[in-house]
Every structure is written in structure tokens, then in C-alpha cells.
mmCIF file of C-alpha atoms in Angstrom:
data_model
loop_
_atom_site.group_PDB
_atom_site.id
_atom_site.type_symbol
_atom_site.label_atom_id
_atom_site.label_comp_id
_atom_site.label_asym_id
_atom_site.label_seq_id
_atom_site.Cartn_x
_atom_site.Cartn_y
_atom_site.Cartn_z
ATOM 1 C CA UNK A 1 -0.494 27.478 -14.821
ATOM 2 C CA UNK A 2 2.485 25.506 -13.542
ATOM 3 C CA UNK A 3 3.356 22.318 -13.364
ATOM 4 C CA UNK A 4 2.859 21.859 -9.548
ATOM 5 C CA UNK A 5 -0.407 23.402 -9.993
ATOM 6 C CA UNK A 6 -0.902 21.610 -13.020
ATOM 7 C CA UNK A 7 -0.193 18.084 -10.872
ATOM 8 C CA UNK A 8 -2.033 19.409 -7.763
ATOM 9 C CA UNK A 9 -5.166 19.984 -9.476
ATOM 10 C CA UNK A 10 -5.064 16.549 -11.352
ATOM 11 C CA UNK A 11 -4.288 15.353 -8.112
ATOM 12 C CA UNK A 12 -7.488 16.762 -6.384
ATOM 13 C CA UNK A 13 -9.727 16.344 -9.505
ATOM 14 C CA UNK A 14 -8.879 12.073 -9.448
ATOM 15 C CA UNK A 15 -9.405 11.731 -5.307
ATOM 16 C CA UNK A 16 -12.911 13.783 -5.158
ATOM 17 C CA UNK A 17 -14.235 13.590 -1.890
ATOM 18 C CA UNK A 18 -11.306 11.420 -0.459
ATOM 19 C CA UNK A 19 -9.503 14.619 -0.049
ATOM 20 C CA UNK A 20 -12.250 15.497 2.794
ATOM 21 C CA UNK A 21 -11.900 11.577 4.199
ATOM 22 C CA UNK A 22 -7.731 12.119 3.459
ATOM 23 C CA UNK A 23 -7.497 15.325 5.136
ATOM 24 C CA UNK A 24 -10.601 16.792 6.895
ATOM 25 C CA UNK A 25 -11.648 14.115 9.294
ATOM 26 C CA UNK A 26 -8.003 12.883 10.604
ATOM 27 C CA UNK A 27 -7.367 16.891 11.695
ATOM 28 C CA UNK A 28 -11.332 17.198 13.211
ATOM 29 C CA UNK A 29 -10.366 13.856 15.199
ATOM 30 C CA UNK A 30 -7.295 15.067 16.462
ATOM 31 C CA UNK A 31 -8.520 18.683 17.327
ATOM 32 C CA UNK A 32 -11.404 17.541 18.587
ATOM 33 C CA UNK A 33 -10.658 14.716 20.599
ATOM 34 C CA UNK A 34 -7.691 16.675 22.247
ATOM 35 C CA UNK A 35 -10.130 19.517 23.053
ATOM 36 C CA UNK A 36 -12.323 16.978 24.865
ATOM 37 C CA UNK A 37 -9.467 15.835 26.815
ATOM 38 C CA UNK A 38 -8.499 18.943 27.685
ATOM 39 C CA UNK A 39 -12.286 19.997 28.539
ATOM 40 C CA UNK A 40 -13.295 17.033 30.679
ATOM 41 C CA UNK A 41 -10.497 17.271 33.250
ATOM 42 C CA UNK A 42 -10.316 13.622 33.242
ATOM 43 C CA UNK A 43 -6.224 13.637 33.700
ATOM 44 C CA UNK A 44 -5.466 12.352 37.378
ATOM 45 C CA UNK A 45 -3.308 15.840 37.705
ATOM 46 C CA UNK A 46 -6.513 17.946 36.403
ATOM 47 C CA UNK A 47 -8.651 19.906 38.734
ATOM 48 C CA UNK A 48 -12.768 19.445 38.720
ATOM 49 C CA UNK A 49 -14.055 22.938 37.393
ATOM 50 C CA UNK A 50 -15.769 24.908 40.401
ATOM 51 C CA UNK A 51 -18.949 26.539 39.972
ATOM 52 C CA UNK A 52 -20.005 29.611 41.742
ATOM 53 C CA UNK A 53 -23.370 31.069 42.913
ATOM 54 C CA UNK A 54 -25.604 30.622 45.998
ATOM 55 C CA UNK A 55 -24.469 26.861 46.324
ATOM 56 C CA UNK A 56 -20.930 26.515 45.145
ATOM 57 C CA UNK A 57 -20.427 22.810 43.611
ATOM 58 C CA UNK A 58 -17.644 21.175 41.315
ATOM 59 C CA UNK A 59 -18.490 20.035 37.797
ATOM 60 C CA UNK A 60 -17.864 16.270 37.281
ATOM 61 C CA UNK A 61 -15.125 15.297 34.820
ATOM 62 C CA UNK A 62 -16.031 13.569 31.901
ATOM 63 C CA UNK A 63 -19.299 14.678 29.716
ATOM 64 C CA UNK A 64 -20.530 16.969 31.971
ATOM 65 C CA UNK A 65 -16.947 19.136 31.782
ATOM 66 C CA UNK A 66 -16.977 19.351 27.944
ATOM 67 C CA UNK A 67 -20.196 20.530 28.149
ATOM 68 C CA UNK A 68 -19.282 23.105 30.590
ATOM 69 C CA UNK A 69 -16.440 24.051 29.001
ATOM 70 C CA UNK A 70 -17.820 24.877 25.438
ATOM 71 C CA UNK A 71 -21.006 26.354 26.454
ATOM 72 C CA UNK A 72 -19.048 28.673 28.576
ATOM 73 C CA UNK A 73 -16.764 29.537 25.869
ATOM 74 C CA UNK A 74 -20.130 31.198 23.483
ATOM 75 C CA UNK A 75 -19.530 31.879 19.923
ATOM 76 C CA UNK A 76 -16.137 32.934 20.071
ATOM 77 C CA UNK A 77 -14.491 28.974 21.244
ATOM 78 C CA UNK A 78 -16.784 27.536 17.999
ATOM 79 C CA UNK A 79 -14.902 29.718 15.972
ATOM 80 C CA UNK A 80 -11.592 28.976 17.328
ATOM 81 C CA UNK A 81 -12.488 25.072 17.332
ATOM 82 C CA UNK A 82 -13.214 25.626 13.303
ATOM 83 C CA UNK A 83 -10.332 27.007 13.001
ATOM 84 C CA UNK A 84 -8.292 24.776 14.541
ATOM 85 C CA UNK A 85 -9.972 21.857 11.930
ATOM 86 C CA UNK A 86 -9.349 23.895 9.213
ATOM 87 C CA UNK A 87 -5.543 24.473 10.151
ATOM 88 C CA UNK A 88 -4.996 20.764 11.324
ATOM 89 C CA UNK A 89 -6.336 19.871 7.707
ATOM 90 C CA UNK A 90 -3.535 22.045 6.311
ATOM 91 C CA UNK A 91 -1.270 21.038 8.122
ATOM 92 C CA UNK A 92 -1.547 16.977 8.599
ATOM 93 C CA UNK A 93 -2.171 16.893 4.865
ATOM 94 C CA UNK A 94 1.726 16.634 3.765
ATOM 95 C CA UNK A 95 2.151 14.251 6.474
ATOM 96 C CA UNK A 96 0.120 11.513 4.969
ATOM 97 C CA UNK A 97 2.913 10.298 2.333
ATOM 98 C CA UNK A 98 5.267 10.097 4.987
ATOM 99 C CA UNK A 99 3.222 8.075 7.320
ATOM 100 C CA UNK A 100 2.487 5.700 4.420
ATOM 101 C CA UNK A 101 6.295 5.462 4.082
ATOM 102 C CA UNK A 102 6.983 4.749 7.895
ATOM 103 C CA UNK A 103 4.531 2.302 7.536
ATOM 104 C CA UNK A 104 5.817 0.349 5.085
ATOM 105 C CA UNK A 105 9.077 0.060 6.439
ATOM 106 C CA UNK A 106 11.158 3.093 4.822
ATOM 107 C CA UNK A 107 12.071 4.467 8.198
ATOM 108 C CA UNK A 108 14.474 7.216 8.382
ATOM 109 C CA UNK A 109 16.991 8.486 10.574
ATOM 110 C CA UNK A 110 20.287 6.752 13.078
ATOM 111 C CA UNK A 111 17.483 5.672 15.695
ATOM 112 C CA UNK A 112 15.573 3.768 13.405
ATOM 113 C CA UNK A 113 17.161 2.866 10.347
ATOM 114 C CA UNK A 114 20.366 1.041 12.823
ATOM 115 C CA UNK A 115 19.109 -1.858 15.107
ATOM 116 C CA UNK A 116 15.349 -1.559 15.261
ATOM 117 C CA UNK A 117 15.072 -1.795 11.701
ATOM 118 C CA UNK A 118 17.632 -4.819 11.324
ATOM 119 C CA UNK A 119 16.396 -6.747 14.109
ATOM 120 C CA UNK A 120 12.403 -6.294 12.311
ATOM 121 C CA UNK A 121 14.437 -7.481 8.905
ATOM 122 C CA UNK A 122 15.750 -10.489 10.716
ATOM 123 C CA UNK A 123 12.457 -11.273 12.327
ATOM 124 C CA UNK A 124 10.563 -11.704 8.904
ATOM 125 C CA UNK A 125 13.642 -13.314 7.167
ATOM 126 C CA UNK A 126 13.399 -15.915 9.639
ATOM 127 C CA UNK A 127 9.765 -15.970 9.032
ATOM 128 C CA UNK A 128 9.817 -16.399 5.047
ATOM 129 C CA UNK A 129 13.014 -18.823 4.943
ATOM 130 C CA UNK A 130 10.824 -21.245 7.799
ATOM 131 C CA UNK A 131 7.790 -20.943 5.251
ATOM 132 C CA UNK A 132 9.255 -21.639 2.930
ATOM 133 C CA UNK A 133 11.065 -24.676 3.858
ATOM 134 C CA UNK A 134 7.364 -25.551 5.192
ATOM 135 C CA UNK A 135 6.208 -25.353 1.519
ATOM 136 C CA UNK A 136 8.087 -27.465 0.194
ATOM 137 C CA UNK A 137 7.429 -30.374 2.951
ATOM 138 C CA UNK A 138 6.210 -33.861 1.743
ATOM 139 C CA UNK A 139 5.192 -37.016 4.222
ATOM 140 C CA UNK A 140 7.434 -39.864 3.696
ATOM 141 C CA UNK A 141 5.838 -42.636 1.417
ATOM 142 C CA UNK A 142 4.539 -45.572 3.399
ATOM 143 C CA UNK A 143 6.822 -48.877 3.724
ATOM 144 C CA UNK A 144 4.217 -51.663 3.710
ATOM 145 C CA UNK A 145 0.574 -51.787 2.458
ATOM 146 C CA UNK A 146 -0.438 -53.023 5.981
ATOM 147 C CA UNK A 147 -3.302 -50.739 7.479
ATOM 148 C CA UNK A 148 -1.519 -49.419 9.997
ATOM 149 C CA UNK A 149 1.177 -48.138 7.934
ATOM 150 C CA UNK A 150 -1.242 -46.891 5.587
ATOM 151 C CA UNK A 151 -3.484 -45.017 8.016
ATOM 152 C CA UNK A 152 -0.253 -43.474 9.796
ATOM 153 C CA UNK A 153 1.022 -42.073 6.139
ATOM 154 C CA UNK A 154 -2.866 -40.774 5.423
ATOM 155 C CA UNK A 155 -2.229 -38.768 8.876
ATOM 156 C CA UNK A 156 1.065 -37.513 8.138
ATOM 157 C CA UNK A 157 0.287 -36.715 4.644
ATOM 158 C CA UNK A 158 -2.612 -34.330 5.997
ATOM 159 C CA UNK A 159 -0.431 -32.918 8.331
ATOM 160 C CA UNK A 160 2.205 -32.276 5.619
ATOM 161 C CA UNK A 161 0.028 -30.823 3.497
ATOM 162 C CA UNK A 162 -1.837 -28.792 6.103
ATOM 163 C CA UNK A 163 1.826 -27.297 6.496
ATOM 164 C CA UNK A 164 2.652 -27.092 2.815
ATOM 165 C CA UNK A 165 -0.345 -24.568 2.399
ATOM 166 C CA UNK A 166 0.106 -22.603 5.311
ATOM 167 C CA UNK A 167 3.345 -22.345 3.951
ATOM 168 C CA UNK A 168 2.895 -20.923 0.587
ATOM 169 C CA UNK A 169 -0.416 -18.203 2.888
ATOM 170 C CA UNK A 170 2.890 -16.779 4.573
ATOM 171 C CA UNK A 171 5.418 -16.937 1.808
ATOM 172 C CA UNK A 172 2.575 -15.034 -0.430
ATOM 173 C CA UNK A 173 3.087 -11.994 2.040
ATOM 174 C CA UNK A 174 6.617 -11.392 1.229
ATOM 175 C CA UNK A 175 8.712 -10.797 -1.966
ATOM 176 C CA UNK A 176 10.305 -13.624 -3.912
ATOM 177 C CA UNK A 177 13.793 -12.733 -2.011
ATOM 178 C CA UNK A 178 14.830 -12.749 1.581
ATOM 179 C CA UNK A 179 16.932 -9.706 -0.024
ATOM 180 C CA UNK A 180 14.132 -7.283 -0.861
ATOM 181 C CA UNK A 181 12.208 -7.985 3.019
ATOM 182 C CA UNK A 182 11.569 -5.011 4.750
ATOM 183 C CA UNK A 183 10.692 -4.183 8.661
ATOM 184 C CA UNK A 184 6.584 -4.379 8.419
ATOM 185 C CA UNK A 185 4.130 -6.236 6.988
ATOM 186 C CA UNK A 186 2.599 -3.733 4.895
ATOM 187 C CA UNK A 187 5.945 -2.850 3.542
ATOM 188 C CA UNK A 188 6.937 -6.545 2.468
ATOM 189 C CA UNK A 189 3.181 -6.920 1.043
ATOM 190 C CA UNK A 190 3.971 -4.071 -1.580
ATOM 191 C CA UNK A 191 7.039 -4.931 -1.634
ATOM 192 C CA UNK A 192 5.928 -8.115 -3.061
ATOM 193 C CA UNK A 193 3.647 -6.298 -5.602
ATOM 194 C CA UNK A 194 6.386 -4.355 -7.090
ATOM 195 C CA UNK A 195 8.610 -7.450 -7.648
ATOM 196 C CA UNK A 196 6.112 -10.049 -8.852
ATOM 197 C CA UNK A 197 3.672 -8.116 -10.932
ATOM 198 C CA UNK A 198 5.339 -7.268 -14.404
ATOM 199 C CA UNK A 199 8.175 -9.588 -13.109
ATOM 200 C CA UNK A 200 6.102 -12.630 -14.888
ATOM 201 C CA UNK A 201 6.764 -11.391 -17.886
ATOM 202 C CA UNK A 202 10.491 -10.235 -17.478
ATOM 203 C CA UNK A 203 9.483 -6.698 -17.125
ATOM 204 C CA UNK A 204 10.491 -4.809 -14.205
ATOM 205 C CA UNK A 205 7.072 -3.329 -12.424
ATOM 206 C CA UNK A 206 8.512 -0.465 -10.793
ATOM 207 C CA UNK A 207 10.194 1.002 -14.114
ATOM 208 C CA UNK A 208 7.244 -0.363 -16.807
ATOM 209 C CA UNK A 209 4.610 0.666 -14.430
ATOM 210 C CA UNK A 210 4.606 4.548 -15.443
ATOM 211 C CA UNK A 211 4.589 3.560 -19.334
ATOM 212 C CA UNK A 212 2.152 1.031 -18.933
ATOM 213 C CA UNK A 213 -0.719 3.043 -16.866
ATOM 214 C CA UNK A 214 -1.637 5.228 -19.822
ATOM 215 C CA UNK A 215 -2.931 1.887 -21.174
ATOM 216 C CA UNK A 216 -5.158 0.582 -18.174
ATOM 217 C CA UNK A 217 -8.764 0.459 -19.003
ATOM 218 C CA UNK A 218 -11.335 2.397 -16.551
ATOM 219 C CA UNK A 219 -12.205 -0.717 -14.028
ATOM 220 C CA UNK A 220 -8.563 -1.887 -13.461
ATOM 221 C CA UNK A 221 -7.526 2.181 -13.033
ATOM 222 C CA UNK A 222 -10.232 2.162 -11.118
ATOM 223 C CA UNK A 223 -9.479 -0.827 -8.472
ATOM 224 C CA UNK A 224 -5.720 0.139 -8.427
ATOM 225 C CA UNK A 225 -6.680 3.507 -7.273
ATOM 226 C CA UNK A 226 -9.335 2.450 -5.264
ATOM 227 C CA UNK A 227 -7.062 0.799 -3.277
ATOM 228 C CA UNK A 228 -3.967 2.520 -3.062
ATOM 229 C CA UNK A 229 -6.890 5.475 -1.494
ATOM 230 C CA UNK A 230 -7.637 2.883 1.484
ATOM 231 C CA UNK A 231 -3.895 2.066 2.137
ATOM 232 C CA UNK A 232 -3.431 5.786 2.352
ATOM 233 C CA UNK A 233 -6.354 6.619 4.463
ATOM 234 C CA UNK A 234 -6.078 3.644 6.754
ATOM 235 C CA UNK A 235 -2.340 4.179 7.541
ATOM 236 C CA UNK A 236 -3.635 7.729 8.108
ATOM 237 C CA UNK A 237 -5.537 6.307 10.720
ATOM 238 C CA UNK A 238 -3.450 4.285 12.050
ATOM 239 C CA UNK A 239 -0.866 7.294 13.130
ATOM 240 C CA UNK A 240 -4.311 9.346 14.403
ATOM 241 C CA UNK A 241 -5.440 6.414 16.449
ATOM 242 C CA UNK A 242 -1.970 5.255 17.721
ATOM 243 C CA UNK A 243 -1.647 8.971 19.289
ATOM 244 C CA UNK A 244 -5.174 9.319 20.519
ATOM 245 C CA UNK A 245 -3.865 5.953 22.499
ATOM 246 C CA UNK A 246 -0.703 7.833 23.726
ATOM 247 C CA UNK A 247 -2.776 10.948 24.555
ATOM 248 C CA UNK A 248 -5.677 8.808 27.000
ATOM 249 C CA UNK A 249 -2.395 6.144 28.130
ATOM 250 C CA UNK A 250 -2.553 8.400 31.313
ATOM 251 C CA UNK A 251 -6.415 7.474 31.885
ATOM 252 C CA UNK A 252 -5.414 3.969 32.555
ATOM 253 C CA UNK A 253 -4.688 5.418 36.591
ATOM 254 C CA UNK A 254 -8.107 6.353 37.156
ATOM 255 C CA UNK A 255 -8.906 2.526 37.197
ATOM 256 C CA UNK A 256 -12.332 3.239 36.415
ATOM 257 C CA UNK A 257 -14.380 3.272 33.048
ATOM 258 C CA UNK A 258 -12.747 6.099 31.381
ATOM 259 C CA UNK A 259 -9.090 3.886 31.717
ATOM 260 C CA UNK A 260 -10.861 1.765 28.692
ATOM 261 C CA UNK A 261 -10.269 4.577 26.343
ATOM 262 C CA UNK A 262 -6.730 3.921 25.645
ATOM 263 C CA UNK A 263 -7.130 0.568 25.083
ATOM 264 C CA UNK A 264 -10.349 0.756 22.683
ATOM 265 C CA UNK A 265 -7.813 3.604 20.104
ATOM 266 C CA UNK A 266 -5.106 0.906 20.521
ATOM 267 C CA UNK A 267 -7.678 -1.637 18.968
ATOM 268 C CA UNK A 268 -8.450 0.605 16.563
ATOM 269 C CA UNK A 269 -5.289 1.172 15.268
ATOM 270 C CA UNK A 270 -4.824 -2.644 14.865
ATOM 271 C CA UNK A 271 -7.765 -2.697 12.978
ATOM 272 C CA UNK A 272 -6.720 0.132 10.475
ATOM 273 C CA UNK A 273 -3.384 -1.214 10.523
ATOM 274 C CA UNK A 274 -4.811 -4.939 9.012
ATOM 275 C CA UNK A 275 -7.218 -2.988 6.881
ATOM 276 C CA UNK A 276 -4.040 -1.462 5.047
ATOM 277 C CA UNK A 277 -2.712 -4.773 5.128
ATOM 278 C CA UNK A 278 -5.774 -6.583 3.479
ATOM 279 C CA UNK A 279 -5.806 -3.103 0.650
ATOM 280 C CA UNK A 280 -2.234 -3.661 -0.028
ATOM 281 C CA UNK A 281 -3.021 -7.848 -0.751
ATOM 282 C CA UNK A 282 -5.969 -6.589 -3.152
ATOM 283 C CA UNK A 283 -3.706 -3.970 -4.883
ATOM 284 C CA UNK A 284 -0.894 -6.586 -5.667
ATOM 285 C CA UNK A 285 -3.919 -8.660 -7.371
ATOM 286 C CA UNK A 286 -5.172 -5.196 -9.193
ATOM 287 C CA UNK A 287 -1.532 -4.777 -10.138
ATOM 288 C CA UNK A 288 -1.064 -7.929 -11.465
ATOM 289 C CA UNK A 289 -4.198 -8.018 -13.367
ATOM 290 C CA UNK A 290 -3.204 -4.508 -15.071
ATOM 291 C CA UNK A 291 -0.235 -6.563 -16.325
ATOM 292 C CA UNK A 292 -1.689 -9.472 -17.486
ATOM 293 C CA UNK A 293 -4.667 -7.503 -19.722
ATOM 294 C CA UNK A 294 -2.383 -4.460 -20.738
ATOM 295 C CA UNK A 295 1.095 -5.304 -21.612
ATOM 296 C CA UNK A 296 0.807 -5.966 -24.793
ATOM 297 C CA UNK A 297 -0.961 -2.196 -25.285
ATOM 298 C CA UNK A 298 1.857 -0.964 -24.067
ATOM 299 C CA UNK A 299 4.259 -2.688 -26.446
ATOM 300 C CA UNK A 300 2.049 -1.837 -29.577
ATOM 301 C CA UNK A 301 2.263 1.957 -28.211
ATOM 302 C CA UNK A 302 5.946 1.372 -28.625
ATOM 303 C CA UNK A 303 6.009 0.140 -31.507
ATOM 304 C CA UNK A 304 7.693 -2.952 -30.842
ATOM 305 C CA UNK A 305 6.776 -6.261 -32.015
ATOM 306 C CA UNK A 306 4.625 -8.212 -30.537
ATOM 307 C CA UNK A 307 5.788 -12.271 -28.766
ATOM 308 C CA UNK A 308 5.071 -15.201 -30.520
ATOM 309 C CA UNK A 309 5.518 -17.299 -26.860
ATOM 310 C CA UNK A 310 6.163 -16.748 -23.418
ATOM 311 C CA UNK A 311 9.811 -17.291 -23.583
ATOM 312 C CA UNK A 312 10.224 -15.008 -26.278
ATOM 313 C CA UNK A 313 8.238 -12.544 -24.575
ATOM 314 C CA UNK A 314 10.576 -12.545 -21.133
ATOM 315 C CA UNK A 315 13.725 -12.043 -23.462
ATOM 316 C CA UNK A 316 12.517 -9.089 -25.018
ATOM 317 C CA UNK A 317 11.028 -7.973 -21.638
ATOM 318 C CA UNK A 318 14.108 -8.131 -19.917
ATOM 319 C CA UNK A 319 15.848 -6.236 -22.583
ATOM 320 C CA UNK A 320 13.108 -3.535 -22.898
ATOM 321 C CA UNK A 321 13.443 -3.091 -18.923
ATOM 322 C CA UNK A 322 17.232 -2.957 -18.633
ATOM 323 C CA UNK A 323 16.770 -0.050 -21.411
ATOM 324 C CA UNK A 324 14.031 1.989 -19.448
ATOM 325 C CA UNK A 325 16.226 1.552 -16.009
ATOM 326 C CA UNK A 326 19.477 2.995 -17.831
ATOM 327 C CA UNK A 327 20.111 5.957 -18.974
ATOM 328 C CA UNK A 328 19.229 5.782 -22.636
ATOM 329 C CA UNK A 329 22.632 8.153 -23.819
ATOM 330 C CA UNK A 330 24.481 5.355 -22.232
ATOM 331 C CA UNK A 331 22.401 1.992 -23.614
ATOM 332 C CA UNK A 332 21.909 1.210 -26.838
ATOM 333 C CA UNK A 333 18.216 -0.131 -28.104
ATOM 334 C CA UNK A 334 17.451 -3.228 -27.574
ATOM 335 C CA UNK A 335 17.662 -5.798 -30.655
ATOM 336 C CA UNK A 336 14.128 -5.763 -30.814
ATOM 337 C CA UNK A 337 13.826 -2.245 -31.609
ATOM 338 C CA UNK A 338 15.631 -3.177 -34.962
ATOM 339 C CA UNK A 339 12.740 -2.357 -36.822
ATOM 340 C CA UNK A 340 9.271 -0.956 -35.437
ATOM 341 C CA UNK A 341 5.705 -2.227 -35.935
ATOM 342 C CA UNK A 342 3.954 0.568 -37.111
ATOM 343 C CA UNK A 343 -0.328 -0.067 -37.233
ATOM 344 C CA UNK A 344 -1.275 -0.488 -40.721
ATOM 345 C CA UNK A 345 2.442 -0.077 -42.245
ATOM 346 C CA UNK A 346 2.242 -2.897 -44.263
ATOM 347 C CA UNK A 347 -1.645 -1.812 -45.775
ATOM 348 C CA UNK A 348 0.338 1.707 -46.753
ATOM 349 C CA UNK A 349 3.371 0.282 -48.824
ATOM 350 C CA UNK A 350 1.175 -2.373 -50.224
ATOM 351 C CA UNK A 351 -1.181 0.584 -51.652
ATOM 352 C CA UNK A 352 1.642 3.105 -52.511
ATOM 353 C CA UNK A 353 3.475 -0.219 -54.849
ATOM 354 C CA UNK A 354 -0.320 -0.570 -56.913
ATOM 355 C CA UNK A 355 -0.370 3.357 -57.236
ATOM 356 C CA UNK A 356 3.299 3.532 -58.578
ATOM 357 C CA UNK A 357 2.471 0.641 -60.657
ATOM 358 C CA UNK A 358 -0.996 2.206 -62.150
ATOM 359 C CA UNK A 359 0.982 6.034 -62.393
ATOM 360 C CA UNK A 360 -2.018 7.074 -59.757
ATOM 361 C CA UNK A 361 -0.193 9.431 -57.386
ATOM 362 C CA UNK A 362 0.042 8.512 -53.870
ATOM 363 C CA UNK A 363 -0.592 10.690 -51.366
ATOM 364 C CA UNK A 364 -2.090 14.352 -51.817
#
């Protein structure tokens, strides 16, 4: 078996069912709700379907089209509808990662990547820099002990500090520099779980992440997982529901109740869109937790030794990381790596000294 299909299977075996949630329903909603579009002849430009016999009559759009239209169809449009799933599923399934990706703010292409993406950059710079100025906002003292001038700095100190903590909400969305901001929301909140996680402890997340996940216990692989799956499928949704409200935006000139339907899918987007928002919040706590309880299980299966303080633990951190991000040819070991801490070395020479002392042999 290769790799890829090696990787692919893993991949499969570790989502389960989200690969029907993942890839099954966004195709079936697409297919489907297109078809019923199509089928109701609710499009201003769309003709009502005429029926013939004794009494020729028109079929009203809406409900009573779709049923017309697949019930005419017999066995042969179910099939074709199935099939259409089926091939949708194949086909939207690559496009998940990349929707993830637009989402987050790694937009590609002249169009996007020029002034749309600068302009979104400057928005949420000015954002975090105002923050964060807020956070750091203190009433001034009062000047007398009269009441008045003590009941006027009790109301400015609740204001202050009302705008102190709705300073560090806003700053908590974004990484710790205005440098690594990116155009969305969802982008800067990962963002800010790549840079802040491992980053406590002078080890670079993105780089120490792949060494340290072989180390995660079952719950905290678990919740990181768990919630990297509902980023995924609700950005997923976000891209199905923001078309289905580009699909119906012609429905708004009927003026009647079928012009709600854009609207309601633009609604829903928001609320996928917030979802993935609220996921990516919970997996920079997950993150962070996988750091805090693992760490050191990753330095033991390095044999390395382990901190005796926090300070100590950053310096050898940073040097550990700045060897993993180089190319090792090119970087010689950190000073740390001097000597390894193997498990039980010191139990082994201490019995191999008392057998060479007693003339016992050693080892077999």
C-alpha cells in the first residue's frame, strides 16, 4: 500500500462518520436544493408548467412544481438525482481544505491578495491597537476625599474598568502582534492559537506541534480533533449556504413569501460562520492545554533534560525550536543536547559498577 493510501485511510479511519457530515450532506444540499429551484419555476423569468387534458390548467410554482416535476420524471430522474449526490460528494470533497483556507484569511490570487486583503488587515489592526490601548486604561485617582470627588472617581473607575475588560475580550481574538493579523476573524483566532500556545514556554507551536502530538493523551486528542472537525464542517457550510443565498438572491423580485429565502441562507451562513468562530476559540484552549500537560513527554521522548524553572525552561525551548525550524545539516545541537537523559541510565551503570566489582558478568 502507498503512502497516500496509507494517509487516506488513516485519514478516513480517525473522522468516522464525519466523512458522511464532511462530504455527503454539503453535495445532497447543493444538488438538491438547485434541483428544487430549477423544478418549482419560482425564477421571475421561469414559465408555470402547463398541464394538458380535458381542462388545460398551469401548475403553480413553488411545492406543487417540484412535485410535478419529479413524479413526472419516474424512476429514471431518482436515479439521476442519486447520482448527482454521489458525484457532488466526489467532487466538493477536495474543496473543503481550501474553503477552510479562504476562510481564514489565506486568500489567493491579484484580486484578492492586493487591496481587499490589505484594507481587511488594516481594519483589524486598527481594531487590536484601539483594544489594546483600551486595556491598559486606568481612571485618574481622585484629588480630595470630599464625596463628590469620591463618587465621580467610583463612576469613572467603573467605566475604566468596564473598558479595560472589553479590552483584553477583543485583544484575546487576535495574535500577540499587529504583524501576524490576518483579513478574517477566524483566521486571526487561529492565528492566535498557533502563536500563543507552545509560545509560553519558548517553544514555537507550529514547528513543536507535530513532535509533540504523539504524546497527547486520548481526551485532549480527542477535543483538539473534535474541534478542528466543526471548524471544517461549519466553514463547509458556510460556502454551501453563502451560494444557496446567491442562487434564491433573484427571488427577492417576486416580493412575496418565497423572496424570504435568500435572506433566511444568508442568516445561516452567519450562523455557521460564528460557529467556526466559537470552534476555533475552544481549539486555541484545547491547544493550549495539550501544551501545558504534554511538553514535558515530549522532551523525555527526546531525551533531553528536563527544567528545573520556568526561565530555564524558555531558554532551552527557544533553542530546541530554532533547531527543529532549521535545517539540522546547517545548525548545530543545541547546548542542551550535550548529554541525553536516557530512562533508567543511571540504575544500569550503577548495576554494571557492583557486577564488575563482584566478577558477576553483566549483561547476557
Amino acid at each position: 500500500m502507498s503512502n497516500v493510501s496509507q494517509v487516506a485511510k488513516e485519514s478516513v479511519t480517525e473522522i468516522g462518520r464525519g466523512v458522511y457530515i464532511a462530504s455527503l450532506l454539503p453535495s445532497a444540499t447543493i444538488v438538491l436544493s438547485l434541483y428544487a429551484l430549477i423544478a418549482s419555476h419560482l425564477y421571475p423569468w421561469a414559465k408555470p408548467i402547463a398541464q394538458g387534458g380535458a381542462r388545460p390548467s398551469t401548475v403553480s410554482p413553488g411545492i406543487a412544481s417540484i412535485v410535478h416535476t419529479t413524479t413526472s420524471a419516474g424512476p429514471i430522474g431518482y436515479v439521476l438525482l442519486v447520482l448527482g449526490i454521489a458525484v457532488g460528494a466526489f467532487l466538493l470533497r477536495p474543496f473543503q481544505v481550501s474553503v477552510v483556507q479562504f476562510l481564514e484569511g489565506y486568500w489567493t490570487g491579484a484580486l484578492l491578495r492586493g487591496l481587499p486583503a490589505a484594507l481587511a488587515i488594516e481594519r483589524h489592526r486598527r481594531i487590536w491597537s484601539v483594544n489594546d490601548a483600551r486595556r491598559r486604561a486606568s481612571a485618574a485617582k481622585a484629588q480630595s476625599s470630599e464625596f463628590e470627588e469620591v463618587a465621580a472617581f467610583a463612576a469613572r473607575a467603573a467605566a475604566a474598568d468596564r473598558i479595560k475588560r472589553r479590552g483584553i475580550r477583543v485583544v484575546a481574538r487576535y495574535p500577540g502582534q499587529s504583524a501576524w493579523i490576518l483579513p478574517t476573524l477566524l483566521g486571526n483566532h487561529l492565528r492566535r492559537a498557533e502563536t500563543t500556545a507552545g509560545e509560553r514556554y519558548g517553544l514555537k507551536t507550529v514547528i513543536t506541534y507535530p513532535r509533540l502530538r504523539p504524546h497527547l493523551s486520548d481526551p485532549v486528542d480527542r477535543a483538539i480533533a473534535a474541534r478542528l472537525a466543526v471548524i471544517d464542517n461549519s466553514s463547509m457550510y458556510f460556502f454551501i449556504f453563502g451560494f444557496e443565498a446567491t442562487v434564491t438572491g433573484p427571488l427577492l423580485a417576486r416580493l412575496d413569501g418565497w423572496s424570504l429565502i435568500s435572506p433566511m441562507f444568508c442568516a445561516l451562513a452567519g450562523l455557521c460562520y460564528r460557529g467556526a468562530r466559537v470552534a476555533a476559540r475552544a481549539y486555541g484552549l484545547a491547544l493550549a492545554t495539550a501544551y501545558d500537560l504534554h511538553r514535558f513527554d515530549m522532551l523525555k521522548a527526546l531525551h533531553l533534560r528536563l527544567p528545573g524553572n520556568l526561565e530555564e525552561e524558555r531558554d532551552a525551548n527557544e533553542e530546541l525550536s530554532r533547531f527543529l525550524e532549521e535545517d539540522p545539516m546547517s545548525l548545530l545541537p543545541p547546548a542542551a543536547w550535550d548529554a541525553y537523559e536516557h530512562e533508567g541510565s543511571e540504575q544500569s551503570a550503577t548495576e554494571a559498577r557492583s557486577a564488575s566489582q563482584s566478577g558477576a558478568p553483566s549483561g547476557p
